[in-house]
Structures are given as C-alpha cells and as structure tokens.
mmCIF file of C-alpha atoms in Angstrom:
data_model
loop_
_atom_site.group_PDB
_atom_site.id
_atom_site.type_symbol
_atom_site.label_atom_id
_atom_site.label_comp_id
_atom_site.label_asym_id
_atom_site.label_seq_id
_atom_site.Cartn_x
_atom_site.Cartn_y
_atom_site.Cartn_z
ATOM 1 C CA UNK A 442 152.987 113.065 53.702
ATOM 2 C CA UNK A 443 151.532 112.640 57.157
ATOM 3 C CA UNK A 444 148.692 110.184 57.502
ATOM 4 C CA UNK A 445 146.217 110.942 60.255
ATOM 5 C CA UNK A 446 144.176 108.122 61.657
ATOM 6 C CA UNK A 447 140.466 108.825 61.700
ATOM 7 C CA UNK A 448 139.651 107.628 65.211
ATOM 8 C CA UNK A 449 135.948 108.200 64.451
ATOM 9 C CA UNK A 450 136.151 105.435 61.837
ATOM 10 C CA UNK A 451 135.516 102.213 63.751
ATOM 11 C CA UNK A 452 137.352 100.183 61.096
ATOM 12 C CA UNK A 453 140.536 102.229 61.332
ATOM 13 C CA UNK A 454 140.352 102.289 65.106
ATOM 14 C CA UNK A 455 139.943 98.526 65.267
ATOM 15 C CA UNK A 456 142.795 97.896 62.818
ATOM 16 C CA UNK A 457 145.072 100.103 64.908
ATOM 17 C CA UNK A 458 144.144 98.146 68.037
ATOM 18 C CA UNK A 459 144.797 94.817 66.309
ATOM 19 C CA UNK A 460 148.150 96.055 64.991
ATOM 20 C CA UNK A 461 149.191 97.195 68.487
ATOM 21 C CA UNK A 462 148.109 93.874 69.977
ATOM 22 C CA UNK A 463 150.019 91.849 67.377
ATOM 23 C CA UNK A 464 153.137 93.972 67.859
ATOM 24 C CA UNK A 465 152.923 93.508 71.627
ATOM 25 C CA UNK A 466 152.427 89.740 71.342
ATOM 26 C CA UNK A 467 155.400 89.647 68.981
ATOM 27 C CA UNK A 468 157.647 91.210 71.622
ATOM 28 C CA UNK A 469 157.375 94.861 70.562
ATOM 29 C CA UNK A 470 155.096 96.380 73.220
ATOM 30 C CA UNK A 471 152.927 99.282 72.180
ATOM 31 C CA UNK A 472 149.367 100.534 72.405
ATOM 32 C CA UNK A 473 146.910 101.870 69.858
ATOM 33 C CA UNK A 474 147.310 105.302 71.471
ATOM 34 C CA UNK A 475 151.088 105.192 70.899
ATOM 35 C CA UNK A 476 150.566 104.201 67.274
ATOM 36 C CA UNK A 477 148.104 107.077 66.886
ATOM 37 C CA UNK A 478 150.614 109.523 68.363
ATOM 38 C CA UNK A 479 153.374 108.492 65.945
ATOM 39 C CA UNK A 480 151.638 106.937 62.929
ATOM 40 C CA UNK A 481 154.412 107.880 60.505
ATOM 41 C CA UNK A 482 157.289 106.586 62.641
ATOM 42 C CA UNK A 483 158.959 103.616 60.998
ATOM 43 C CA UNK A 484 158.645 100.272 62.756
ATOM 44 C CA UNK A 485 162.310 100.499 63.774
ATOM 45 C CA UNK A 486 161.171 103.075 66.350
ATOM 46 C CA UNK A 487 159.523 100.179 68.177
ATOM 47 C CA UNK A 488 162.587 97.968 67.820
ATOM 48 C CA UNK A 489 161.521 95.933 64.795
ATOM 49 C CA UNK A 490 164.452 95.060 62.574
ATOM 50 C CA UNK A 491 163.955 93.652 59.071
ATOM 51 C CA UNK A 492 163.213 90.181 60.434
ATOM 52 C CA UNK A 493 160.745 91.574 62.975
ATOM 53 C CA UNK A 494 159.045 93.531 60.204
ATOM 54 C CA UNK A 495 158.768 90.400 58.065
ATOM 55 C CA UNK A 496 157.319 88.440 60.992
ATOM 56 C CA UNK A 497 154.771 91.192 61.612
ATOM 57 C CA UNK A 498 153.666 91.086 57.963
ATOM 58 C CA UNK A 499 153.262 87.286 58.126
ATOM 59 C CA UNK A 500 151.271 87.540 61.365
ATOM 60 C CA UNK A 501 149.034 90.257 59.888
ATOM 61 C CA UNK A 502 148.435 88.066 56.859
ATOM 62 C CA UNK A 503 147.396 85.168 59.047
ATOM 63 C CA UNK A 504 145.248 87.336 61.294
ATOM 64 C CA UNK A 505 143.262 88.736 58.373
ATOM 65 C CA UNK A 506 143.435 85.766 56.001
ATOM 66 C CA UNK A 507 145.332 87.691 53.342
ATOM 67 C CA UNK A 508 148.665 87.461 51.581
ATOM 68 C CA UNK A 509 150.991 90.419 51.928
ATOM 69 C CA UNK A 510 153.473 90.238 49.087
ATOM 70 C CA UNK A 511 157.127 91.188 49.521
ATOM 71 C CA UNK A 512 156.489 94.239 47.346
ATOM 72 C CA UNK A 513 153.592 95.322 49.567
ATOM 73 C CA UNK A 514 155.581 94.649 52.746
ATOM 74 C CA UNK A 515 158.357 96.939 51.501
ATOM 75 C CA UNK A 516 155.830 99.786 51.374
ATOM 76 C CA UNK A 517 154.382 99.048 54.817
ATOM 77 C CA UNK A 518 157.141 100.593 56.940
ATOM 78 C CA UNK A 519 154.877 102.576 59.301
ATOM 79 C CA UNK A 520 151.701 101.923 61.290
ATOM 80 C CA UNK A 521 149.827 104.482 59.157
ATOM 81 C CA UNK A 522 150.816 102.794 55.901
ATOM 82 C CA UNK A 523 149.895 99.389 57.297
ATOM 83 C CA UNK A 524 146.478 100.461 58.576
ATOM 84 C CA UNK A 525 145.701 102.279 55.329
ATOM 85 C CA UNK A 526 146.687 99.165 53.310
ATOM 86 C CA UNK A 527 144.596 96.842 55.486
ATOM 87 C CA UNK A 528 141.596 99.168 55.477
ATOM 88 C CA UNK A 529 141.639 99.358 51.683
ATOM 89 C CA UNK A 530 142.144 95.635 51.265
ATOM 90 C CA UNK A 531 139.503 94.607 53.781
ATOM 91 C CA UNK A 532 136.900 97.159 52.702
ATOM 92 C CA UNK A 533 133.719 95.396 51.595
ATOM 93 C CA UNK A 534 133.598 95.185 47.834
ATOM 94 C CA UNK A 535 137.376 95.410 47.434
#
C-alpha cells in the first residue's frame, strides 16, 4: 500500500523535515522533498544498512523523547511508515 504524505498537514510536513535532517546528520544525505518523492522506498535506498537503521531509530527516539521498541523499529523500514508512526504517537491525546 502506498502512503502519501499530506504536505498540507503541518505536523506531517515537519516530521518529514526532521527525519530528513536526522538522516543527513547521520551521514545519509537527503531532503524532505526526496523523502516525499519516494516515501515507500526502504531506507536501504539511502544507504542505511541494519546498523544505520538502528541508529536512526535511536536518534529519532532521543529527538522526540520516546522509546522505539525493536518490534516497532522492524516495521519502520520506510520514511512513510516512520512518519505515520511518529505522527500517531505524538498526536495530542495519544
């Protein structure tokens, strides 16, 4: 199933920008526009191996003050899945 980012949603847009920034700082350069163009591409498309993926999940956890379990991380293999997960988790009242 293809997940389309709703660029009119400021929360989704901001999460995509943060994800792109964290990937770039981690040595995997990208932009929010690139993530929007290929939201369902697995992180390997940006050069992240399993260790890079794990590091990204840890960094995201720190950035947002959350814990991403190993089980959750296994499901977060694409930018779209990651943004959807974060948006749901960080939604007020969640």
